[in-house]
C-alpha cells in the first residue's frame, strides 16, 4: 500500500497515524484488563452483553443523526451475520480464557489471527502466499508453542480459549474483507454491534447479576474503550499506510504485559517473553513480505474495522476485538 494519503486527504500525516494506533492499542489493552477483572466477578455473558450494548449505543449516538437507518443497509446480509457471529465468538472465547490465562500471554496467542489469515487466504480467498509468508506463519506458531511448552504452567486445556478466539477472529477478518467490497466500515461495525447486542439480550437474563455501581461504571468504560479504539484505529489508516503502522499494532501485547503486572501482579517468564517476541517478529515479517508482494493501493482502503479492531487488511496486525 504505497499510495500517498495526500491523494485522499490532502496531507500525509504518518506521525498522527502512528500516534492514533498506539492510543488505540492502549485502549484495546484497557478493554481487556477490564474484561479480565469483571469476568472474575460477573458471568462472562453479562460482561460481553454490556460491552456490545454500550458499543452499539455509542455508535447510534454518533452515526444515526448523520446517516439514519440506511447505515444498516447491506448488500451481503448473510456475510454480515457470519461476521458478527465470528466477532461474538472471539469475544466469548477470549474473555473466558482471561479467567485462566495471564493477560499478556492470552493477547499474544490471539495475535496469531493475522498469520492464520495468511494461511487460510489460499483456500478461502484464492490468494497466492509466498514461501516467506509461509515461513512467517510457521515461525509464529512456533512462538505459541514456546509460550505453551509441554510441562509449562500454560500447557492446559484453557489455552484453547485464546487459540479459539484467534481462529474466530481470523474468519472475522476474512469475512470483513469480503463485505468491504460492497459495504462501508461503518455499516459493518454497526451491523455487528446491533446483531450481537440483540442476540446477547436474549441470553443474558439467564446469567443476570446486578453489578455494583462501581463495577457498573467499569462496564460502561469497557464498551467505551472498545468503541473509541475502533474509531481511532480506522482513523489511523487514513493518515499512514498499513506497512508503517503494522509493527505498532503489537504495542497491545506490551501494554497487556504492563497491565498484567500492575493490576494482577503477573510477571511473564523468560520463555514467555521469547515466545511473544517470536510471534511479534513473525507477524511483522509477514506484513513486510505481503507489503512487497502486493500492488499499491491507498491507505484509506485499509481503514476497515480491525481489532479490538482490524479486519480488512492483513498487512496490519489485528488488534483484539472482543
JSON list of N, CA, C and O in Angstrom, two decimals, residues 62-100:
[
{"chain": "A", "resi": 62, "resn": "UNK", "atom": "N", "xyz": [-23.51, 8.51, 17.55]},
{"chain": "A", "resi": 62, "resn": "UNK", "atom": "CA", "xyz": [-22.56, 9.17, 16.66]},
{"chain": "A", "resi": 62, "resn": "UNK", "atom": "C", "xyz": [-23.04, 9.18, 15.22]},
{"chain": "A", "resi": 62, "resn": "UNK", "atom": "O", "xyz": [-22.99, 10.20, 14.52]},
{"chain": "A", "resi": 63, "resn": "UNK", "atom": "N", "xyz": [-23.55, 8.04, 14.73]},
{"chain": "A", "resi": 63, "resn": "UNK", "atom": "CA", "xyz": [-23.79, 7.88, 13.29]},
{"chain": "A", "resi": 63, "resn": "UNK", "atom": "C", "xyz": [-25.25, 8.01, 12.86]},
{"chain": "A", "resi": 63, "resn": "UNK", "atom": "O", "xyz": [-25.51, 8.40, 11.72]},
{"chain": "A", "resi": 64, "resn": "UNK", "atom": "N", "xyz": [-26.21, 7.63, 13.72]},
{"chain": "A", "resi": 64, "resn": "UNK", "atom": "CA", "xyz": [-27.60, 7.70, 13.29]},
{"chain": "A", "resi": 64, "resn": "UNK", "atom": "C", "xyz": [-28.06, 9.12, 12.95]},
{"chain": "A", "resi": 64, "resn": "UNK", "atom": "O", "xyz": [-28.79, 9.31, 11.96]},
{"chain": "A", "resi": 65, "resn": "UNK", "atom": "N", "xyz": [-27.66, 10.15, 13.74]},
{"chain": "A", "resi": 65, "resn": "UNK", "atom": "CA", "xyz": [-28.08, 11.51, 13.37]},
{"chain": "A", "resi": 65, "resn": "UNK", "atom": "C", "xyz": [-27.58, 11.92, 11.98]},
{"chain": "A", "resi": 65, "resn": "UNK", "atom": "O", "xyz": [-28.22, 12.72, 11.30]},
{"chain": "A", "resi": 66, "resn": "UNK", "atom": "N", "xyz": [-26.44, 11.37, 11.55]},
{"chain": "A", "resi": 66, "resn": "UNK", "atom": "CA", "xyz": [-25.88, 11.75, 10.25]},
{"chain": "A", "resi": 66, "resn": "UNK", "atom": "C", "xyz": [-26.45, 10.91, 9.11]},
{"chain": "A", "resi": 66, "resn": "UNK", "atom": "O", "xyz": [-26.76, 11.44, 8.05]},
{"chain": "A", "resi": 67, "resn": "UNK", "atom": "N", "xyz": [-26.57, 9.60, 9.35]},
{"chain": "A", "resi": 67, "resn": "UNK", "atom": "CA", "xyz": [-26.90, 8.68, 8.24]},
{"chain": "A", "resi": 67, "resn": "UNK", "atom": "C", "xyz": [-28.28, 8.06, 8.32]},
{"chain": "A", "resi": 67, "resn": "UNK", "atom": "O", "xyz": [-28.77, 7.53, 7.32]},
{"chain": "A", "resi": 68, "resn": "UNK", "atom": "N", "xyz": [-28.90, 8.07, 9.50]},
{"chain": "A", "resi": 68, "resn": "UNK", "atom": "CA", "xyz": [-30.20, 7.43, 9.64]},
{"chain": "A", "resi": 68, "resn": "UNK", "atom": "C", "xyz": [-30.09, 5.91, 9.54]},
{"chain": "A", "resi": 68, "resn": "UNK", "atom": "O", "xyz": [-28.99, 5.34, 9.60]},
{"chain": "A", "resi": 69, "resn": "UNK", "atom": "N", "xyz": [-31.22, 5.25, 9.34]},
{"chain": "A", "resi": 69, "resn": "UNK", "atom": "CA", "xyz": [-31.24, 3.79, 9.30]},
{"chain": "A", "resi": 69, "resn": "UNK", "atom": "C", "xyz": [-30.61, 3.20, 8.05]},
{"chain": "A", "resi": 69, "resn": "UNK", "atom": "O", "xyz": [-30.35, 1.99, 8.00]},
{"chain": "A", "resi": 70, "resn": "UNK", "atom": "N", "xyz": [-30.31, 4.04, 7.07]},
{"chain": "A", "resi": 70, "resn": "UNK", "atom": "CA", "xyz": [-29.66, 3.50, 5.86]},
{"chain": "A", "resi": 70, "resn": "UNK", "atom": "C", "xyz": [-28.26, 2.97, 6.16]},
{"chain": "A", "resi": 70, "resn": "UNK", "atom": "O", "xyz": [-27.68, 2.25, 5.35]},
{"chain": "A", "resi": 71, "resn": "UNK", "atom": "N", "xyz": [-27.75, 3.33, 7.34]},
{"chain": "A", "resi": 71, "resn": "UNK", "atom": "CA", "xyz": [-26.43, 2.83, 7.73]},
{"chain": "A", "resi": 71, "resn": "UNK", "atom": "C", "xyz": [-26.43, 1.31, 7.88]},
{"chain": "A", "resi": 71, "resn": "UNK", "atom": "O", "xyz": [-25.40, 0.65, 7.83]},
{"chain": "A", "resi": 72, "resn": "UNK", "atom": "N", "xyz": [-27.65, 0.72, 8.07]},
{"chain": "A", "resi": 72, "resn": "UNK", "atom": "CA", "xyz": [-27.76, -0.72, 8.26]},
{"chain": "A", "resi": 72, "resn": "UNK", "atom": "C", "xyz": [-27.96, -1.47, 6.94]},
{"chain": "A", "resi": 72, "resn": "UNK", "atom": "O", "xyz": [-27.99, -2.70, 6.94]},
{"chain": "A", "resi": 73, "resn": "UNK", "atom": "N", "xyz": [-28.11, -0.76, 5.84]},
{"chain": "A", "resi": 73, "resn": "UNK", "atom": "CA", "xyz": [-28.32, -1.42, 4.56]},
{"chain": "A", "resi": 73, "resn": "UNK", "atom": "C", "xyz": [-27.05, -2.12, 4.11]},
{"chain": "A", "resi": 73, "resn": "UNK", "atom": "O", "xyz": [-25.99, -1.51, 4.02]},
{"chain": "A", "resi": 74, "resn": "UNK", "atom": "N", "xyz": [-27.17, -3.40, 3.86]},
{"chain": "A", "resi": 74, "resn": "UNK", "atom": "CA", "xyz": [-26.02, -4.18, 3.42]},
{"chain": "A", "resi": 74, "resn": "UNK", "atom": "C", "xyz": [-26.40, -5.01, 2.20]},
{"chain": "A", "resi": 74, "resn": "UNK", "atom": "O", "xyz": [-27.52, -5.48, 2.07]},
{"chain": "A", "resi": 75, "resn": "UNK", "atom": "N", "xyz": [-25.43, -5.19, 1.32]},
{"chain": "A", "resi": 75, "resn": "UNK", "atom": "CA", "xyz": [-25.66, -5.99, 0.12]},
{"chain": "A", "resi": 75, "resn": "UNK", "atom": "C", "xyz": [-25.28, -7.45, 0.34]},
{"chain": "A", "resi": 75, "resn": "UNK", "atom": "O", "xyz": [-25.48, -8.28, -0.53]},
{"chain": "A", "resi": 76, "resn": "UNK", "atom": "N", "xyz": [-24.70, -7.74, 1.50]},
{"chain": "A", "resi": 76, "resn": "UNK", "atom": "CA", "xyz": [-24.34, -9.12, 1.82]},
{"chain": "A", "resi": 76, "resn": "UNK", "atom": "C", "xyz": [-24.75, -9.44, 3.26]},
{"chain": "A", "resi": 76, "resn": "UNK", "atom": "O", "xyz": [-23.91, -9.58, 4.15]},
{"chain": "A", "resi": 77, "resn": "UNK", "atom": "N", "xyz": [-26.06, -9.54, 3.49]},
{"chain": "A", "resi": 77, "resn": "UNK", "atom": "CA", "xyz": [-26.55, -9.73, 4.87]},
{"chain": "A", "resi": 77, "resn": "UNK", "atom": "C", "xyz": [-26.04, -11.01, 5.52]},
{"chain": "A", "resi": 77, "resn": "UNK", "atom": "O", "xyz": [-25.72, -11.00, 6.72]},
{"chain": "A", "resi": 78, "resn": "UNK", "atom": "N", "xyz": [-25.97, -12.11, 4.77]},
{"chain": "A", "resi": 78, "resn": "UNK", "atom": "CA", "xyz": [-25.54, -13.36, 5.39]},
{"chain": "A", "resi": 78, "resn": "UNK", "atom": "C", "xyz": [-24.05, -13.33, 5.73]},
{"chain": "A", "resi": 78, "resn": "UNK", "atom": "O", "xyz": [-23.62, -13.90, 6.74]},
{"chain": "A", "resi": 79, "resn": "UNK", "atom": "N", "xyz": [-23.27, -12.67, 4.92]},
{"chain": "A", "resi": 79, "resn": "UNK", "atom": "CA", "xyz": [-21.86, -12.48, 5.26]},
{"chain": "A", "resi": 79, "resn": "UNK", "atom": "C", "xyz": [-21.73, -11.64, 6.53]},
{"chain": "A", "resi": 79, "resn": "UNK", "atom": "O", "xyz": [-20.90, -11.92, 7.39]},
{"chain": "A", "resi": 80, "resn": "UNK", "atom": "N", "xyz": [-22.58, -10.62, 6.63]},
{"chain": "A", "resi": 80, "resn": "UNK", "atom": "CA", "xyz": [-22.54, -9.77, 7.82]},
{"chain": "A", "resi": 80, "resn": "UNK", "atom": "C", "xyz": [-22.96, -10.54, 9.08]},
{"chain": "A", "resi": 80, "resn": "UNK", "atom": "O", "xyz": [-22.37, -10.34, 10.16]},
{"chain": "A", "resi": 81, "resn": "UNK", "atom": "N", "xyz": [-23.94, -11.42, 8.95]},
{"chain": "A", "resi": 81, "resn": "UNK", "atom": "CA", "xyz": [-24.36, -12.23, 10.09]},
{"chain": "A", "resi": 81, "resn": "UNK", "atom": "C", "xyz": [-23.23, -13.15, 10.54]},
{"chain": "A", "resi": 81, "resn": "UNK", "atom": "O", "xyz": [-22.92, -13.25, 11.73]},
{"chain": "A", "resi": 82, "resn": "UNK", "atom": "N", "xyz": [-22.61, -13.83, 9.58]},
{"chain": "A", "resi": 82, "resn": "UNK", "atom": "CA", "xyz": [-21.49, -14.72, 9.91]},
{"chain": "A", "resi": 82, "resn": "UNK", "atom": "C", "xyz": [-20.33, -13.94, 10.52]},
{"chain": "A", "resi": 82, "resn": "UNK", "atom": "O", "xyz": [-19.68, -14.39, 11.47]},
{"chain": "A", "resi": 83, "resn": "UNK", "atom": "N", "xyz": [-20.07, -12.76, 9.98]},
{"chain": "A", "resi": 83, "resn": "UNK", "atom": "CA", "xyz": [-19.00, -11.91, 10.51]},
{"chain": "A", "resi": 83, "resn": "UNK", "atom": "C", "xyz": [-19.29, -11.52, 11.97]},
{"chain": "A", "resi": 83, "resn": "UNK", "atom": "O", "xyz": [-18.40, -11.56, 12.82]},
{"chain": "A", "resi": 84, "resn": "UNK", "atom": "N", "xyz": [-20.53, -11.13, 12.25]},
{"chain": "A", "resi": 84, "resn": "UNK", "atom": "CA", "xyz": [-20.91, -10.76, 13.61]},
{"chain": "A", "resi": 84, "resn": "UNK", "atom": "C", "xyz": [-20.77, -11.94, 14.57]},
{"chain": "A", "resi": 84, "resn": "UNK", "atom": "O", "xyz": [-20.29, -11.79, 15.70]},
{"chain": "A", "resi": 85, "resn": "UNK", "atom": "N", "xyz": [-21.17, -13.13, 14.12]},
{"chain": "A", "resi": 85, "resn": "UNK", "atom": "CA", "xyz": [-21.06, -14.32, 14.96]},
{"chain": "A", "resi": 85, "resn": "UNK", "atom": "C", "xyz": [-19.58, -14.66, 15.24]},
{"chain": "A", "resi": 85, "resn": "UNK", "atom": "O", "xyz": [-19.24, -15.09, 16.35]},
{"chain": "A", "resi": 86, "resn": "UNK", "atom": "N", "xyz": [-18.73, -14.46, 14.24]},
{"chain": "A", "resi": 86, "resn": "UNK", "atom": "CA", "xyz": [-17.30, -14.70, 14.46]},
{"chain": "A", "resi": 86, "resn": "UNK", "atom": "C", "xyz": [-16.74, -13.72, 15.49]},
{"chain": "A", "resi": 86, "resn": "UNK", "atom": "O", "xyz": [-15.92, -14.10, 16.34]},
{"chain": "A", "resi": 87, "resn": "UNK", "atom": "N", "xyz": [-17.17, -12.47, 15.41]},
{"chain": "A", "resi": 87, "resn": "UNK", "atom": "CA", "xyz": [-16.73, -11.48, 16.38]},
{"chain": "A", "resi": 87, "resn": "UNK", "atom": "C", "xyz": [-17.22, -11.82, 17.78]},
{"chain": "A", "resi": 87, "resn": "UNK", "atom": "O", "xyz": [-16.49, -11.69, 18.76]},
{"chain": "A", "resi": 88, "resn": "UNK", "atom": "N", "xyz": [-18.48, -12.29, 17.87]},
{"chain": "A", "resi": 88, "resn": "UNK", "atom": "CA", "xyz": [-19.02, -12.69, 19.16]},
{"chain": "A", "resi": 88, "resn": "UNK", "atom": "C", "xyz": [-18.25, -13.89, 19.71]},
{"chain": "A", "resi": 88, "resn": "UNK", "atom": "O", "xyz": [-17.95, -13.94, 20.91]},
{"chain": "A", "resi": 89, "resn": "UNK", "atom": "N", "xyz": [-17.92, -14.84, 18.84]},
{"chain": "A", "resi": 89, "resn": "UNK", "atom": "CA", "xyz": [-17.11, -15.98, 19.27]},
{"chain": "A", "resi": 89, "resn": "UNK", "atom": "C", "xyz": [-15.76, -15.55, 19.79]},
{"chain": "A", "resi": 89, "resn": "UNK", "atom": "O", "xyz": [-15.27, -16.07, 20.80]},
{"chain": "A", "resi": 90, "resn": "UNK", "atom": "N", "xyz": [-15.14, -14.59, 19.11]},
{"chain": "A", "resi": 90, "resn": "UNK", "atom": "CA", "xyz": [-13.87, -14.05, 19.58]},
{"chain": "A", "resi": 90, "resn": "UNK", "atom": "C", "xyz": [-14.01, -13.47, 20.97]},
{"chain": "A", "resi": 90, "resn": "UNK", "atom": "O", "xyz": [-13.19, -13.74, 21.86]},
{"chain": "A", "resi": 91, "resn": "UNK", "atom": "N", "xyz": [-15.05, -12.68, 21.18]},
{"chain": "A", "resi": 91, "resn": "UNK", "atom": "CA", "xyz": [-15.28, -12.05, 22.48]},
{"chain": "A", "resi": 91, "resn": "UNK", "atom": "C", "xyz": [-15.48, -13.08, 23.58]},
{"chain": "A", "resi": 91, "resn": "UNK", "atom": "O", "xyz": [-14.83, -13.02, 24.64]},
{"chain": "A", "resi": 92, "resn": "UNK", "atom": "N", "xyz": [-16.38, -14.04, 23.34]},
{"chain": "A", "resi": 92, "resn": "UNK", "atom": "CA", "xyz": [-16.71, -15.02, 24.37]},
{"chain": "A", "resi": 92, "resn": "UNK", "atom": "C", "xyz": [-15.51, -15.90, 24.72]},
{"chain": "A", "resi": 92, "resn": "UNK", "atom": "O", "xyz": [-15.22, -16.14, 25.90]},
{"chain": "A", "resi": 93, "resn": "UNK", "atom": "N", "xyz": [-14.78, -16.34, 23.71]},
{"chain": "A", "resi": 93, "resn": "UNK", "atom": "CA", "xyz": [-13.65, -17.23, 23.96]},
{"chain": "A", "resi": 93, "resn": "UNK", "atom": "C", "xyz": [-12.50, -16.49, 24.63]},
{"chain": "A", "resi": 93, "resn": "UNK", "atom": "O", "xyz": [-11.86, -17.01, 25.56]},
{"chain": "A", "resi": 94, "resn": "UNK", "atom": "N", "xyz": [-12.21, -15.28, 24.16]},
{"chain": "A", "resi": 94, "resn": "UNK", "atom": "CA", "xyz": [-11.08, -14.55, 24.72]},
{"chain": "A", "resi": 94, "resn": "UNK", "atom": "C", "xyz": [-11.34, -14.18, 26.18]},
{"chain": "A", "resi": 94, "resn": "UNK", "atom": "O", "xyz": [-10.48, -14.39, 27.04]},
{"chain": "A", "resi": 95, "resn": "UNK", "atom": "N", "xyz": [-12.51, -13.62, 26.45]},
{"chain": "A", "resi": 95, "resn": "UNK", "atom": "CA", "xyz": [-12.82, -13.21, 27.83]},
{"chain": "A", "resi": 95, "resn": "UNK", "atom": "C", "xyz": [-12.91, -14.43, 28.75]},
{"chain": "A", "resi": 95, "resn": "UNK", "atom": "O", "xyz": [-12.46, -14.38, 29.90]},
{"chain": "A", "resi": 96, "resn": "UNK", "atom": "N", "xyz": [-13.44, -15.54, 28.25]},
{"chain": "A", "resi": 96, "resn": "UNK", "atom": "CA", "xyz": [-13.46, -16.76, 29.06]},
{"chain": "A", "resi": 96, "resn": "UNK", "atom": "C", "xyz": [-12.05, -17.22, 29.37]},
{"chain": "A", "resi": 96, "resn": "UNK", "atom": "O", "xyz": [-11.75, -17.64, 30.50]},
{"chain": "A", "resi": 97, "resn": "UNK", "atom": "N", "xyz": [-11.16, -17.12, 28.39]},
{"chain": "A", "resi": 97, "resn": "UNK", "atom": "CA", "xyz": [-9.78, -17.52, 28.61]},
{"chain": "A", "resi": 97, "resn": "UNK", "atom": "C", "xyz": [-9.05, -16.66, 29.61]},
{"chain": "A", "resi": 97, "resn": "UNK", "atom": "O", "xyz": [-8.14, -17.13, 30.31]},
{"chain": "A", "resi": 98, "resn": "UNK", "atom": "N", "xyz": [-9.44, -15.39, 29.71]},
{"chain": "A", "resi": 98, "resn": "UNK", "atom": "CA", "xyz": [-8.77, -14.48, 30.64]},
{"chain": "A", "resi": 98, "resn": "UNK", "atom": "C", "xyz": [-8.97, -14.89, 32.10]},
{"chain": "A", "resi": 98, "resn": "UNK", "atom": "O", "xyz": [-8.24, -14.44, 32.98]},
{"chain": "A", "resi": 99, "resn": "UNK", "atom": "N", "xyz": [-9.95, -15.74, 32.35]},
{"chain": "A", "resi": 99, "resn": "UNK", "atom": "CA", "xyz": [-10.16, -16.23, 33.72]},
{"chain": "A", "resi": 99, "resn": "UNK", "atom": "C", "xyz": [-9.07, -17.22, 34.12]},
{"chain": "A", "resi": 99, "resn": "UNK", "atom": "O", "xyz": [-8.87, -17.48, 35.31]},
{"chain": "A", "resi": 100, "resn": "UNK", "atom": "N", "xyz": [-8.35, -17.76, 33.13]},
{"chain": "A", "resi": 100, "resn": "UNK", "atom": "CA", "xyz": [-7.36, -18.80, 33.40]},
{"chain": "A", "resi": 100, "resn": "UNK", "atom": "C", "xyz": [-5.96, -18.46, 32.89]},
{"chain": "A", "resi": 100, "resn": "UNK", "atom": "O", "xyz": [-4.97, -19.01, 33.39]}
]
